[in-house]
Amino acid sequence: MDAIADEAGGKRARGLDRAFEILDFLRQKRQPLKPNEIAAQIGAPRSSVYELVNLLLRNGILEFTGGEGRVYLGRKLYFLGAAYENHFDFTRECEAALDRLADETRETAQFCMLDGNKYTVVRMREGARPFRISTDMGQSVPIPWTASGRLLVAHMTDAEILAFIPPEDFRLPSGEWLDPQAFLAEVRQSSADGFFTFNSIVDSFTHCFAVPVMDEERHAVATLCLVAPRADGLANRDRYLACLKDAAATLGHVPARAKRA
């Protein structure tokens, strides 16, 4: 009987893992898809995906949208997220820090974390400029492409970093390859400096600033960032870094429950 119970429990656990995989895949794709398209792209049996999609539809976690049987994240997820934020005071502290940064610098301010082995913007405030600099919140981006990425992996050893970051993520948007050893050197320098700045790898006209937000163990589990037009960022480098460090200091240590984006 124990063996049967263990097998049933294992199947339920695998089903939950697959359900979360479906939800995360839709989040990354940011568009409605048919169940058979989901199955093909995540490499899962179509029968399992159809069964889980139907279960998630019945519970409002997914919804039909876009026609032809396509599904996407459901509104119940919004209500679950809203309940989480109402319970989670740290979110409000982040919002206040971003408001302050955007007001003081007029630049786009971001609160960023790791999502698995990728970087993501969790919160953002656009700056008061005539043209818009922004990033899609929640979008997964390779760690080496970002200023924050150097800080967010700094607590790892070199070997752990290279095992953590997929090798293909060192291929930059331009098609060029970033030398992993050069990246590791920047990680160590950013840890010693307590910040990292660079001309954006993703576009050709912005300069990015990042400072760490630490947990109780002094690991950078989040960052506060500014994204500025390149000329303005370089001209105001010291002031922008001072603003970021002051804002990070107001957040104190990230509580344990905030460590996952």
mmCIF file with all atom_site columns, C-alpha atoms in Angstrom, residues 62-167:
data_model
loop_
_atom_site.group_PDB
_atom_site.id
_atom_site.type_symbol
_atom_site.label_atom_id
_atom_site.label_alt_id
_atom_site.label_comp_id
_atom_site.label_asym_id
_atom_site.label_entity_id
_atom_site.label_seq_id
_atom_site.pdbx_PDB_ins_code
_atom_site.Cartn_x
_atom_site.Cartn_y
_atom_site.Cartn_z
_atom_site.occupancy
_atom_site.B_iso_or_equiv
_atom_site.pdbx_formal_charge
_atom_site.auth_seq_id
_atom_site.auth_comp_id
_atom_site.auth_asym_id
_atom_site.auth_atom_id
_atom_site.pdbx_PDB_model_num
ATOM 1   C CA . LEU A 1 62  ? -6.248  29.787 -17.555 1.00 0.00 ? 62  LEU A CA 1
ATOM 2   C CA . GLU A 1 63  ? -8.861  31.346 -19.843 1.00 0.00 ? 63  GLU A CA 1
ATOM 3   C CA . PHE A 1 64  ? -9.843  30.908 -23.483 1.00 0.00 ? 64  PHE A CA 1
ATOM 4   C CA . THR A 1 65  ? -8.763  33.918 -25.497 1.00 0.00 ? 65  THR A CA 1
ATOM 5   C CA . GLY A 1 66  ? -7.778  34.692 -29.083 1.00 0.00 ? 66  GLY A CA 1
ATOM 6   C CA . GLY A 1 67  ? -10.099 32.132 -30.676 1.00 0.00 ? 67  GLY A CA 1
ATOM 7   C CA . GLU A 1 68  ? -9.496  28.650 -32.055 1.00 0.00 ? 68  GLU A CA 1
ATOM 8   C CA . GLY A 1 69  ? -9.113  27.102 -28.599 1.00 0.00 ? 69  GLY A CA 1
ATOM 9   C CA . ARG A 1 70  ? -6.172  29.258 -27.559 1.00 0.00 ? 70  ARG A CA 1
ATOM 10  C CA . VAL A 1 71  ? -5.588  29.752 -23.845 1.00 0.00 ? 71  VAL A CA 1
ATOM 11  C CA . TYR A 1 72  ? -3.720  32.287 -21.736 1.00 0.00 ? 72  TYR A CA 1
ATOM 12  C CA . LEU A 1 73  ? -3.188  33.198 -18.106 1.00 0.00 ? 73  LEU A CA 1
ATOM 13  C CA . GLY A 1 74  ? -6.492  33.733 -16.311 1.00 0.00 ? 74  GLY A CA 1
ATOM 14  C CA . ARG A 1 75  ? -7.739  36.591 -14.175 1.00 0.00 ? 75  ARG A CA 1
ATOM 15  C CA . LYS A 1 76  ? -7.663  34.440 -11.048 1.00 0.00 ? 76  LYS A CA 1
ATOM 16  C CA . LEU A 1 77  ? -3.880  34.787 -11.147 1.00 0.00 ? 77  LEU A CA 1
ATOM 17  C CA . TYR A 1 78  ? -4.337  38.557 -10.896 1.00 0.00 ? 78  TYR A CA 1
ATOM 18  C CA . PHE A 1 79  ? -6.436  38.190 -7.749  1.00 0.00 ? 79  PHE A CA 1
ATOM 19  C CA . LEU A 1 80  ? -3.911  35.810 -6.245  1.00 0.00 ? 80  LEU A CA 1
ATOM 20  C CA . GLY A 1 81  ? -1.142  38.296 -7.003  1.00 0.00 ? 81  GLY A CA 1
ATOM 21  C CA . ALA A 1 82  ? -3.147  41.171 -5.520  1.00 0.00 ? 82  ALA A CA 1
ATOM 22  C CA . ALA A 1 83  ? -3.704  39.180 -2.317  1.00 0.00 ? 83  ALA A CA 1
ATOM 23  C CA . TYR A 1 84  ? 0.029   38.504 -2.132  1.00 0.00 ? 84  TYR A CA 1
ATOM 24  C CA . GLU A 1 85  ? 0.882   42.187 -2.530  1.00 0.00 ? 85  GLU A CA 1
ATOM 25  C CA . ASN A 1 86  ? -1.653  43.217 0.119   1.00 0.00 ? 86  ASN A CA 1
ATOM 26  C CA . HIS A 1 87  ? 0.090   40.859 2.536   1.00 0.00 ? 87  HIS A CA 1
ATOM 27  C CA . PHE A 1 88  ? 3.603   41.767 1.453   1.00 0.00 ? 88  PHE A CA 1
ATOM 28  C CA . ASP A 1 89  ? 4.713   45.166 2.812   1.00 0.00 ? 89  ASP A CA 1
ATOM 29  C CA . PHE A 1 90  ? 8.081   45.016 1.028   1.00 0.00 ? 90  PHE A CA 1
ATOM 30  C CA . THR A 1 91  ? 6.358   45.584 -2.317  1.00 0.00 ? 91  THR A CA 1
ATOM 31  C CA . ARG A 1 92  ? 5.142   48.978 -1.120  1.00 0.00 ? 92  ARG A CA 1
ATOM 32  C CA . GLU A 1 93  ? 8.670   49.860 0.038   1.00 0.00 ? 93  GLU A CA 1
ATOM 33  C CA . CYS A 1 94  ? 9.964   49.038 -3.460  1.00 0.00 ? 94  CYS A CA 1
ATOM 34  C CA . GLU A 1 95  ? 7.321   51.239 -5.056  1.00 0.00 ? 95  GLU A CA 1
ATOM 35  C CA . ALA A 1 96  ? 8.323   54.149 -2.811  1.00 0.00 ? 96  ALA A CA 1
ATOM 36  C CA . ALA A 1 97  ? 12.015  53.681 -3.618  1.00 0.00 ? 97  ALA A CA 1
ATOM 37  C CA . LEU A 1 98  ? 11.309  53.645 -7.369  1.00 0.00 ? 98  LEU A CA 1
ATOM 38  C CA . ASP A 1 99  ? 9.117   56.743 -7.125  1.00 0.00 ? 99  ASP A CA 1
ATOM 39  C CA . ARG A 1 100 ? 11.920  58.548 -5.297  1.00 0.00 ? 100 ARG A CA 1
ATOM 40  C CA . LEU A 1 101 ? 14.543  57.506 -7.851  1.00 0.00 ? 101 LEU A CA 1
ATOM 41  C CA . ALA A 1 102 ? 12.427  58.531 -10.835 1.00 0.00 ? 102 ALA A CA 1
ATOM 42  C CA . ASP A 1 103 ? 11.653  61.906 -9.225  1.00 0.00 ? 103 ASP A CA 1
ATOM 43  C CA . GLU A 1 104 ? 15.279  62.646 -8.263  1.00 0.00 ? 104 GLU A CA 1
ATOM 44  C CA . THR A 1 105 ? 16.900  61.618 -11.529 1.00 0.00 ? 105 THR A CA 1
ATOM 45  C CA . ARG A 1 106 ? 14.077  61.888 -14.119 1.00 0.00 ? 106 ARG A CA 1
ATOM 46  C CA . GLU A 1 107 ? 15.343  58.537 -15.413 1.00 0.00 ? 107 GLU A CA 1
ATOM 47  C CA . THR A 1 108 ? 13.626  55.148 -15.636 1.00 0.00 ? 108 THR A CA 1
ATOM 48  C CA . ALA A 1 109 ? 14.012  53.256 -12.348 1.00 0.00 ? 109 ALA A CA 1
ATOM 49  C CA . GLN A 1 110 ? 13.701  49.485 -11.974 1.00 0.00 ? 110 GLN A CA 1
ATOM 50  C CA . PHE A 1 111 ? 13.641  46.820 -9.267  1.00 0.00 ? 111 PHE A CA 1
ATOM 51  C CA . CYS A 1 112 ? 15.116  43.601 -10.652 1.00 0.00 ? 112 CYS A CA 1
ATOM 52  C CA . MET A 1 113 ? 15.610  40.004 -9.530  1.00 0.00 ? 113 MET A CA 1
ATOM 53  C CA . LEU A 1 114 ? 16.525  36.576 -10.877 1.00 0.00 ? 114 LEU A CA 1
ATOM 54  C CA . ASP A 1 115 ? 13.787  34.298 -12.166 1.00 0.00 ? 115 ASP A CA 1
ATOM 55  C CA . GLY A 1 116 ? 15.486  30.920 -12.251 1.00 0.00 ? 116 GLY A CA 1
ATOM 56  C CA . ASN A 1 117 ? 18.637  31.419 -14.305 1.00 0.00 ? 117 ASN A CA 1
ATOM 57  C CA . LYS A 1 118 ? 17.344  34.537 -16.050 1.00 0.00 ? 118 LYS A CA 1
ATOM 58  C CA . TYR A 1 119 ? 17.050  38.217 -15.121 1.00 0.00 ? 119 TYR A CA 1
ATOM 59  C CA . THR A 1 120 ? 13.705  39.986 -14.913 1.00 0.00 ? 120 THR A CA 1
ATOM 60  C CA . VAL A 1 121 ? 12.332  43.455 -14.122 1.00 0.00 ? 121 VAL A CA 1
ATOM 61  C CA . VAL A 1 122 ? 9.838   43.105 -11.265 1.00 0.00 ? 122 VAL A CA 1
ATOM 62  C CA . ARG A 1 123 ? 8.836   46.770 -10.830 1.00 0.00 ? 123 ARG A CA 1
ATOM 63  C CA . MET A 1 124 ? 9.476   49.902 -12.888 1.00 0.00 ? 124 MET A CA 1
ATOM 64  C CA . ARG A 1 125 ? 8.886   53.656 -12.914 1.00 0.00 ? 125 ARG A CA 1
ATOM 65  C CA . GLU A 1 126 ? 9.409   55.555 -16.159 1.00 0.00 ? 126 GLU A CA 1
ATOM 66  C CA . GLY A 1 127 ? 11.361  58.790 -16.005 1.00 0.00 ? 127 GLY A CA 1
ATOM 67  C CA . ALA A 1 128 ? 10.015  62.250 -16.763 1.00 0.00 ? 128 ALA A CA 1
ATOM 68  C CA . ARG A 1 129 ? 11.540  62.518 -20.222 1.00 0.00 ? 129 ARG A CA 1
ATOM 69  C CA . PRO A 1 130 ? 9.946   63.422 -23.562 1.00 0.00 ? 130 PRO A CA 1
ATOM 70  C CA . PHE A 1 131 ? 10.872  59.985 -24.954 1.00 0.00 ? 131 PHE A CA 1
ATOM 71  C CA . ARG A 1 132 ? 10.129  56.633 -23.331 1.00 0.00 ? 132 ARG A CA 1
ATOM 72  C CA . ILE A 1 133 ? 12.740  54.256 -21.930 1.00 0.00 ? 133 ILE A CA 1
ATOM 73  C CA . SER A 1 134 ? 11.125  51.130 -20.535 1.00 0.00 ? 134 SER A CA 1
ATOM 74  C CA . THR A 1 135 ? 11.314  47.353 -20.314 1.00 0.00 ? 135 THR A CA 1
ATOM 75  C CA . ASP A 1 136 ? 8.567   44.757 -20.309 1.00 0.00 ? 136 ASP A CA 1
ATOM 76  C CA . MET A 1 137 ? 8.166   43.702 -16.692 1.00 0.00 ? 137 MET A CA 1
ATOM 77  C CA . GLY A 1 138 ? 8.434   39.989 -16.090 1.00 0.00 ? 138 GLY A CA 1
ATOM 78  C CA . GLN A 1 139 ? 10.268  39.276 -19.341 1.00 0.00 ? 139 GLN A CA 1
ATOM 79  C CA . SER A 1 140 ? 13.144  36.818 -18.931 1.00 0.00 ? 140 SER A CA 1
ATOM 80  C CA . VAL A 1 141 ? 16.512  38.118 -20.169 1.00 0.00 ? 141 VAL A CA 1
ATOM 81  C CA . PRO A 1 142 ? 19.914  36.367 -20.183 1.00 0.00 ? 142 PRO A CA 1
ATOM 82  C CA . ILE A 1 143 ? 21.949  37.367 -17.134 1.00 0.00 ? 143 ILE A CA 1
ATOM 83  C CA . PRO A 1 144 ? 25.110  38.400 -19.058 1.00 0.00 ? 144 PRO A CA 1
ATOM 84  C CA . TRP A 1 145 ? 23.123  40.994 -21.039 1.00 0.00 ? 145 TRP A CA 1
ATOM 85  C CA . THR A 1 146 ? 22.386  43.055 -17.909 1.00 0.00 ? 146 THR A CA 1
ATOM 86  C CA . ALA A 1 147 ? 24.193  45.293 -15.446 1.00 0.00 ? 147 ALA A CA 1
ATOM 87  C CA . SER A 1 148 ? 22.231  43.715 -12.589 1.00 0.00 ? 148 SER A CA 1
ATOM 88  C CA . GLY A 1 149 ? 23.310  40.230 -13.629 1.00 0.00 ? 149 GLY A CA 1
ATOM 89  C CA . ARG A 1 150 ? 26.879  40.865 -12.479 1.00 0.00 ? 150 ARG A CA 1
ATOM 90  C CA . LEU A 1 151 ? 25.664  41.670 -8.976  1.00 0.00 ? 151 LEU A CA 1
ATOM 91  C CA . LEU A 1 152 ? 22.991  38.987 -8.691  1.00 0.00 ? 152 LEU A CA 1
ATOM 92  C CA . VAL A 1 153 ? 25.441  36.096 -9.158  1.00 0.00 ? 153 VAL A CA 1
ATOM 93  C CA . ALA A 1 154 ? 28.344  37.619 -7.223  1.00 0.00 ? 154 ALA A CA 1
ATOM 94  C CA . HIS A 1 155 ? 27.799  35.356 -4.182  1.00 0.00 ? 155 HIS A CA 1
ATOM 95  C CA . MET A 1 156 ? 28.526  32.264 -6.313  1.00 0.00 ? 156 MET A CA 1
ATOM 96  C CA . THR A 1 157 ? 31.923  30.796 -7.133  1.00 0.00 ? 157 THR A CA 1
ATOM 97  C CA . ASP A 1 158 ? 33.193  31.080 -10.701 1.00 0.00 ? 158 ASP A CA 1
ATOM 98  C CA . ALA A 1 159 ? 32.394  27.414 -11.320 1.00 0.00 ? 159 ALA A CA 1
ATOM 99  C CA . GLU A 1 160 ? 28.880  27.823 -9.905  1.00 0.00 ? 160 GLU A CA 1
ATOM 100 C CA . ILE A 1 161 ? 28.236  30.851 -12.136 1.00 0.00 ? 161 ILE A CA 1
ATOM 101 C CA . LEU A 1 162 ? 29.317  29.020 -15.291 1.00 0.00 ? 162 LEU A CA 1
ATOM 102 C CA . ALA A 1 163 ? 27.172  26.029 -14.346 1.00 0.00 ? 163 ALA A CA 1
ATOM 103 C CA . PHE A 1 164 ? 24.192  28.283 -13.561 1.00 0.00 ? 164 PHE A CA 1
ATOM 104 C CA . ILE A 1 165 ? 24.155  30.428 -16.729 1.00 0.00 ? 165 ILE A CA 1
ATOM 105 C CA . PRO A 1 166 ? 23.303  28.524 -19.936 1.00 0.00 ? 166 PRO A CA 1
ATOM 106 C CA . PRO A 1 167 ? 26.283  28.703 -22.320 1.00 0.00 ? 167 PRO A CA 1
#
